[in-house]
Coordinates of C-alpha atoms in Angstrom, one line a residue:
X155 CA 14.8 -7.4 -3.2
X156 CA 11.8 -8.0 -1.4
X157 CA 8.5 -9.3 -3.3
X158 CA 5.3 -9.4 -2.6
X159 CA 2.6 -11.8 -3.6
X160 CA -1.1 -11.2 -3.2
X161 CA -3.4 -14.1 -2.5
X162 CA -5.1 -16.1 -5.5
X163 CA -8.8 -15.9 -3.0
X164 CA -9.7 -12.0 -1.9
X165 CA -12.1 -10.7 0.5
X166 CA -14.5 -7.9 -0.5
X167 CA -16.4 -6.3 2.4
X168 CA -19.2 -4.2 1.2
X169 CA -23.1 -2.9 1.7
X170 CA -25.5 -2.5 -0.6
X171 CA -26.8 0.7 0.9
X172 CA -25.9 2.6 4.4
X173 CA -28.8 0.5 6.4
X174 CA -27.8 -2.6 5.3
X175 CA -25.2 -4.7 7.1
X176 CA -21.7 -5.2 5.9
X177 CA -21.1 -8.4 3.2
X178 CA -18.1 -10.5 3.2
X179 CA -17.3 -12.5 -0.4
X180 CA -14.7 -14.3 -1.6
X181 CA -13.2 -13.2 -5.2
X182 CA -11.5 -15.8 -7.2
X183 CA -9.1 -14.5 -9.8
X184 CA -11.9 -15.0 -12.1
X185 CA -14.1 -12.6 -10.2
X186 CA -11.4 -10.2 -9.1
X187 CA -10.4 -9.6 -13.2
X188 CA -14.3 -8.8 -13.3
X189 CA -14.5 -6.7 -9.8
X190 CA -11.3 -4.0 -11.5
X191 CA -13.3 -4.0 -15.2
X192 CA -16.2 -2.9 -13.2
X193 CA -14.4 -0.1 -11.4
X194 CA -12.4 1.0 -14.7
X195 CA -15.7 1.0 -16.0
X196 CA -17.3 3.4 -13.8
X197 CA -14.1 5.5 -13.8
X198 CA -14.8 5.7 -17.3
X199 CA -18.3 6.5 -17.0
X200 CA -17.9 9.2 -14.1
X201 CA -14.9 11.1 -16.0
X202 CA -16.7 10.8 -19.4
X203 CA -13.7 8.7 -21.1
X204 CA -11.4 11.0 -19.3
X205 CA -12.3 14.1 -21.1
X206 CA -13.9 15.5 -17.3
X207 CA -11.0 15.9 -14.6
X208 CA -11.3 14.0 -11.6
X209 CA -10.2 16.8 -9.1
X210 CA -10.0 15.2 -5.6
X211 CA -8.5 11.7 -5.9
X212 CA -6.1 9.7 -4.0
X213 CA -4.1 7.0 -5.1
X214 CA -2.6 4.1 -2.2
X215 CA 1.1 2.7 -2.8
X216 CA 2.3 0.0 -1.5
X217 CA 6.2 0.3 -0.3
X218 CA 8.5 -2.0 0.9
X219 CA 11.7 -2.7 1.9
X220 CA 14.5 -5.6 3.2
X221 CA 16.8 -4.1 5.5
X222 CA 19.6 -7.0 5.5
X223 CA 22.4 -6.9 8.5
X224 CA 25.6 -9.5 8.5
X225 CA 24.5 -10.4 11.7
X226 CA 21.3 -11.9 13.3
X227 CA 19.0 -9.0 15.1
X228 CA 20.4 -10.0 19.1
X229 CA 24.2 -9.8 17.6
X230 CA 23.3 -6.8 15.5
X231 CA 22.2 -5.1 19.0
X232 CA 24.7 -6.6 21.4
X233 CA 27.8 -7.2 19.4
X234 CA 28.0 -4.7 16.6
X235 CA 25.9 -1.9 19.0
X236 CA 24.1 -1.2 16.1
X237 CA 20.5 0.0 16.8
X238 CA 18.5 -1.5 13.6
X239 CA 15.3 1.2 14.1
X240 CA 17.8 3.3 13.4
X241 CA 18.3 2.2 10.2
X242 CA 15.1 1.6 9.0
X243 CA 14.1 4.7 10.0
X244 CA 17.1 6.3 8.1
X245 CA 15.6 4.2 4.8
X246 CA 12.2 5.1 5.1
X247 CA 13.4 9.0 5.3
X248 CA 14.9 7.9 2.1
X249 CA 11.9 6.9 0.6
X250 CA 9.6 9.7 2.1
X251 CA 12.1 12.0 0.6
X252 CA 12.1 10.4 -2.6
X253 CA 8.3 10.1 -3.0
X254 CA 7.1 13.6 -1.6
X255 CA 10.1 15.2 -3.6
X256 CA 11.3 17.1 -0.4
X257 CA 14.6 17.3 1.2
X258 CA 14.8 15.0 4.1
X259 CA 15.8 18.5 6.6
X260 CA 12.1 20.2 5.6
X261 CA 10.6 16.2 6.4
X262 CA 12.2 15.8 10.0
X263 CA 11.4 19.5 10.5
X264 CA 7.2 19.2 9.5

């Protein structure tokens, strides 16, 4: 299975206001645990404790996946004439099927 570990340091780029330049910190775990209380809290504040819906939203996920062959890549090309794109393209239909809950026929044909 393939895991991922984030950093203990983080980057956060913001600006204080359009006119102002772009500001780069560094966010300890310590300040990170405080950065995602902050944004809970003003999810909280802007949907009212939940009670308003939040109507145009988007939420990021973060996939991946370990495609494992018997062979190293070069032998998997040459010797086994096995093209390894193919396969990972073949999983990540998998997954694109899976997570839009759509046949992979109607996602090859969009």
């Amino acid at each position: 299975p393939t895991v991922i570990k984030t950093g203990d340091v983080w980057t956060k780029r913001m600006q204080q206001n359009l006119l102002t330049k772009m500001h780069e910190e560094n966010l300890t775990l310590q300040l990170q645990k405080k950065e995602k209380n902050k944004a809970f809290d003003l999810l909280d504040a802007l949907s009212r404790s939940g009670s308003l819906p939040i109507a145009c939203a988007e939420l990021h996920v973060f996939v991946a996946a370990t495609h494992c062959f018997e062979n190293s890549l070069m032998a998997t090309v040459i010797q086994d004439n096995i093209n390894p794109i193919e396969k990972m393209e073949k999983s990540m239909l998998i997954v694109a099927s899976t997570i839009f809950d759509l046949s992979p026929a109607h996602l090859l044909k969009n």
